[in-house]
Amino acid sequence: MRRNWDYRFTWVRDAAFTLRALHALGFDTEADDFLAFLGDVLEPQGGVMSGKRMRAALQVLYPVDGAGTPTESELDHLTGYGGSRPCAWVTRPTTRSSLTSLARSSTGVFEHTRSRDSLSERSWRIVVQAVETSLKCWKDPDRGIWEVRGEPQHFTFSKVMCWVAVDRGATVGGASRRTRSSR
């Protein structure tokens, strides 16, 4: 069976591409709003991030209202690419996210900061938690960029993306220090 997915959700791994596209098209206000949405879903529930960890159960995707991920279901009445069936709606819940989501969240802030020449405290907290979590978890198995079924495994791409999270964090942090010192 080929899997097809209903993409009416925000995938954390695609957030950087979304921000880049919004800025490239001149939708800077929408990019600001999208980053605020990411901050809402990435911050731990109940308050400000401690900088020590990502939200306890970072999901790989979020509906537009930021609520929890619904369970997976198949929509037999819909077809996917090339007429393939069934169409799977959302994804099955996972106990932990793909490590690639960490890099994508810090890359999203990197893209936004590069376009706006500014960095909010909230955006910085997103980067810090992604970097710290990447440094802590990079040796752990995960489900990879495609959220494979079965037991978590070690994926080279996931390990590289943890490095990307740290690199983007260092880049954003360095740019932020230069901006603050020039004021």
Tab-separated table of C-alpha atoms in Angstrom:
chain	number	residue	atom	x	y	z
A	1	MET	CA	0.000	0.000	0.000
A	2	ARG	CA	1.329	3.424	-0.933
A	3	ARG	CA	0.761	6.080	1.714
A	4	ASN	CA	-0.688	9.463	0.800
A	5	TRP	CA	-0.994	12.231	3.342
A	6	ASP	CA	-3.450	15.039	3.862
A	7	TYR	CA	-1.199	18.093	4.209
A	8	ARG	CA	-3.612	20.571	5.801
A	9	PHE	CA	-1.246	20.910	8.720
A	10	THR	CA	2.005	22.644	9.535
A	11	TRP	CA	4.908	20.238	9.530
A	12	VAL	CA	7.656	21.577	11.785
A	13	ARG	CA	10.279	20.212	9.374
A	14	ASP	CA	8.835	22.400	6.585
A	15	ALA	CA	8.555	25.600	8.632
A	16	ALA	CA	11.853	27.046	7.372
A	17	PHE	CA	10.729	26.600	3.774
A	18	THR	CA	7.420	28.257	4.564
A	19	LEU	CA	9.134	31.261	6.145
A	20	ARG	CA	11.566	31.573	3.236
A	21	ALA	CA	8.703	31.438	0.725
A	22	LEU	CA	6.617	34.024	2.611
A	23	HIS	CA	9.536	36.455	2.741
A	24	ALA	CA	10.499	35.839	-0.902
A	25	LEU	CA	6.947	36.667	-1.952
A	26	GLY	CA	6.913	39.839	0.150
A	27	PHE	CA	4.500	38.510	2.773
A	28	ASP	CA	6.561	39.720	5.730
A	29	THR	CA	3.570	40.293	8.022
A	30	GLU	CA	2.349	36.767	7.325
A	31	ALA	CA	5.849	35.462	8.042
A	32	ASP	CA	5.791	37.291	11.388
A	33	ASP	CA	2.421	35.690	12.155
A	34	PHE	CA	3.646	32.240	11.102
A	35	LEU	CA	6.684	32.521	13.365
A	36	ALA	CA	4.387	33.590	16.227
A	37	PHE	CA	2.294	30.467	15.539
A	38	LEU	CA	5.435	28.331	15.689
A	39	GLY	CA	6.343	29.964	18.988
A	40	ASP	CA	2.884	29.123	20.326
A	41	VAL	CA	3.190	25.429	19.474
A	42	LEU	CA	6.878	25.039	20.322
A	43	GLU	CA	6.798	26.656	23.748
A	44	PRO	CA	6.028	24.362	26.655
A	45	GLN	CA	2.455	24.533	27.846
A	46	GLY	CA	1.921	26.749	30.844
A	47	GLY	CA	4.429	29.479	30.221
A	48	VAL	CA	7.776	30.652	29.021
A	49	MET	CA	10.372	28.174	27.853
A	50	SER	CA	13.121	27.363	30.288
A	51	GLY	CA	15.651	26.948	27.500
A	52	LYS	CA	16.362	23.485	28.878
A	53	ARG	CA	14.180	21.396	26.589
A	54	MET	CA	11.708	21.422	23.762
A	55	ARG	CA	8.032	21.187	24.608
A	56	ALA	CA	7.581	17.891	26.395
A	57	ALA	CA	5.901	16.209	23.419
A	58	LEU	CA	7.036	18.109	20.338
A	59	GLN	CA	4.903	16.865	17.492
A	60	VAL	CA	6.002	16.602	13.893
A	61	LEU	CA	2.934	18.489	12.710
A	62	TYR	CA	0.249	20.794	14.079
A	63	PRO	CA	-3.215	21.766	12.882
A	64	VAL	CA	-3.716	25.471	12.278
A	65	ASP	CA	-5.298	25.926	15.699
A	66	GLY	CA	-2.193	24.474	17.410
A	67	ALA	CA	-4.188	21.709	19.089
A	68	GLY	CA	-2.868	18.199	19.557
A	69	THR	CA	-2.427	15.877	16.629
A	70	PRO	CA	-5.523	13.808	15.895
A	71	THR	CA	-5.082	10.093	15.376
A	72	GLU	CA	-4.446	8.723	11.923
A	73	SER	CA	-7.334	7.611	9.788
A	74	GLU	CA	-7.773	6.578	6.182
A	75	LEU	CA	-10.089	8.434	3.828
A	76	ASP	CA	-11.154	5.838	1.287
A	77	HIS	CA	-13.212	8.354	-0.683
A	78	LEU	CA	-10.106	10.459	-1.500
A	79	THR	CA	-7.290	9.600	-3.847
A	80	GLY	CA	-3.688	10.625	-3.618
A	81	TYR	CA	-1.106	11.402	-6.261
A	82	GLY	CA	-1.637	9.392	-9.436
A	83	GLY	CA	-4.952	8.047	-8.178
A	84	SER	CA	-3.397	5.949	-5.411
A	85	ARG	CA	-5.504	5.018	-2.409
A	86	PRO	CA	-6.150	5.286	0.466
A	87	CYS	CA	-5.362	8.805	1.588
A	88	ALA	CA	-4.087	8.869	5.172
A	89	TRP	CA	-5.235	11.810	7.242
A	90	VAL	CA	-2.499	13.241	9.498
A	91	THR	CA	0.020	10.879	10.998
A	92	ARG	CA	-0.041	8.346	13.710
A	93	PRO	CA	0.960	9.727	17.085
A	94	THR	CA	4.595	9.190	17.955
A	95	THR	CA	6.194	9.175	21.348
A	96	ARG	CA	8.896	11.595	20.229
A	97	SER	CA	9.505	13.753	17.236
A	98	SER	CA	11.998	13.317	14.502
A	99	LEU	CA	15.298	14.964	15.389
A	100	THR	CA	15.075	16.757	12.043
A	101	SER	CA	12.287	18.935	13.479
A	102	LEU	CA	14.797	20.516	15.853
A	103	ALA	CA	16.967	21.711	12.994
A	104	ARG	CA	13.977	22.932	11.060
A	105	SER	CA	12.766	25.086	13.944
A	106	SER	CA	16.154	26.777	14.345
A	107	THR	CA	16.509	27.091	10.559
A	108	GLY	CA	13.085	28.747	10.426
A	109	VAL	CA	14.222	31.377	12.910
A	110	PHE	CA	17.487	31.738	10.957
A	111	GLU	CA	15.554	32.395	7.724
A	112	HIS	CA	13.251	34.866	9.445
A	113	THR	CA	16.092	36.707	11.176
A	114	ARG	CA	18.081	36.911	7.950
A	115	SER	CA	15.120	38.536	6.239
A	116	ARG	CA	14.124	40.865	9.086
A	117	ASP	CA	17.539	41.794	10.547
A	118	SER	CA	16.070	41.388	14.022
A	119	LEU	CA	15.619	38.664	16.582
A	120	SER	CA	12.918	38.659	19.233
A	121	GLU	CA	13.461	37.119	22.646
A	122	ARG	CA	10.808	34.542	21.846
A	123	SER	CA	12.533	33.545	18.598
A	124	TRP	CA	15.828	33.281	20.449
A	125	ARG	CA	14.221	30.925	22.987
A	126	ILE	CA	13.074	28.672	20.124
A	127	VAL	CA	16.658	28.519	18.863
A	128	VAL	CA	18.133	27.902	22.313
A	129	GLN	CA	15.771	25.040	23.063
A	130	ALA	CA	16.415	23.467	19.635
A	131	VAL	CA	20.179	23.704	20.113
A	132	GLU	CA	20.153	22.383	23.664
A	133	THR	CA	17.818	19.529	22.794
A	134	SER	CA	19.916	18.646	19.724
A	135	LEU	CA	23.072	18.534	21.811
A	136	LYS	CA	21.355	16.344	24.384
A	137	CYS	CA	19.538	13.972	21.999
A	138	TRP	CA	21.678	13.663	18.868
A	139	LYS	CA	22.856	10.178	19.832
A	140	ASP	CA	19.290	8.937	20.332
A	141	PRO	CA	17.431	6.934	17.677
A	142	ASP	CA	14.404	8.569	16.092
A	143	ARG	CA	11.927	7.951	13.285
A	144	GLY	CA	13.800	9.990	10.688
A	145	ILE	CA	12.578	12.636	8.283
A	146	TRP	CA	9.855	10.361	6.910
A	147	GLU	CA	8.607	9.202	10.334
A	148	VAL	CA	9.133	5.531	9.545
A	149	ARG	CA	6.967	2.921	11.187
A	150	GLY	CA	8.359	0.546	13.765
A	151	GLU	CA	11.041	1.084	16.349
A	152	PRO	CA	13.157	4.261	16.291
A	153	GLN	CA	16.467	3.852	14.458
A	154	HIS	CA	19.695	5.751	13.935
A	155	PHE	CA	19.457	7.857	10.772
A	156	THR	CA	22.509	9.695	9.463
A	157	PHE	CA	20.294	12.496	8.176
A	158	SER	CA	18.871	13.030	11.679
A	159	LYS	CA	22.383	13.277	13.133
A	160	VAL	CA	23.380	15.803	10.474
A	161	MET	CA	20.242	17.831	11.134
A	162	CYS	CA	21.154	18.047	14.822
A	163	TRP	CA	24.445	19.576	13.681
A	164	VAL	CA	22.440	21.976	11.477
A	165	ALA	CA	20.353	23.035	14.497
A	166	VAL	CA	23.524	23.869	16.422
A	167	ASP	CA	25.101	25.622	13.425
A	168	ARG	CA	21.996	27.760	12.784
A	169	GLY	CA	21.831	28.567	16.486
A	170	ALA	CA	25.447	29.718	16.481
A	171	THR	CA	24.850	31.777	13.343
A	172	VAL	CA	21.699	33.410	14.711
A	173	GLY	CA	23.383	34.024	18.060
A	174	GLY	CA	26.431	35.602	16.432
A	175	ALA	CA	24.282	37.857	14.244
A	176	SER	CA	22.197	38.837	17.237
A	177	ARG	CA	25.294	39.827	19.247
A	178	ARG	CA	26.598	41.904	16.322
A	179	THR	CA	23.222	43.663	15.991
A	180	ARG	CA	23.026	44.410	19.730
A	181	SER	CA	26.625	45.679	19.890
A	182	SER	CA	26.107	48.030	16.925
A	183	ARG	CA	23.207	49.804	18.652
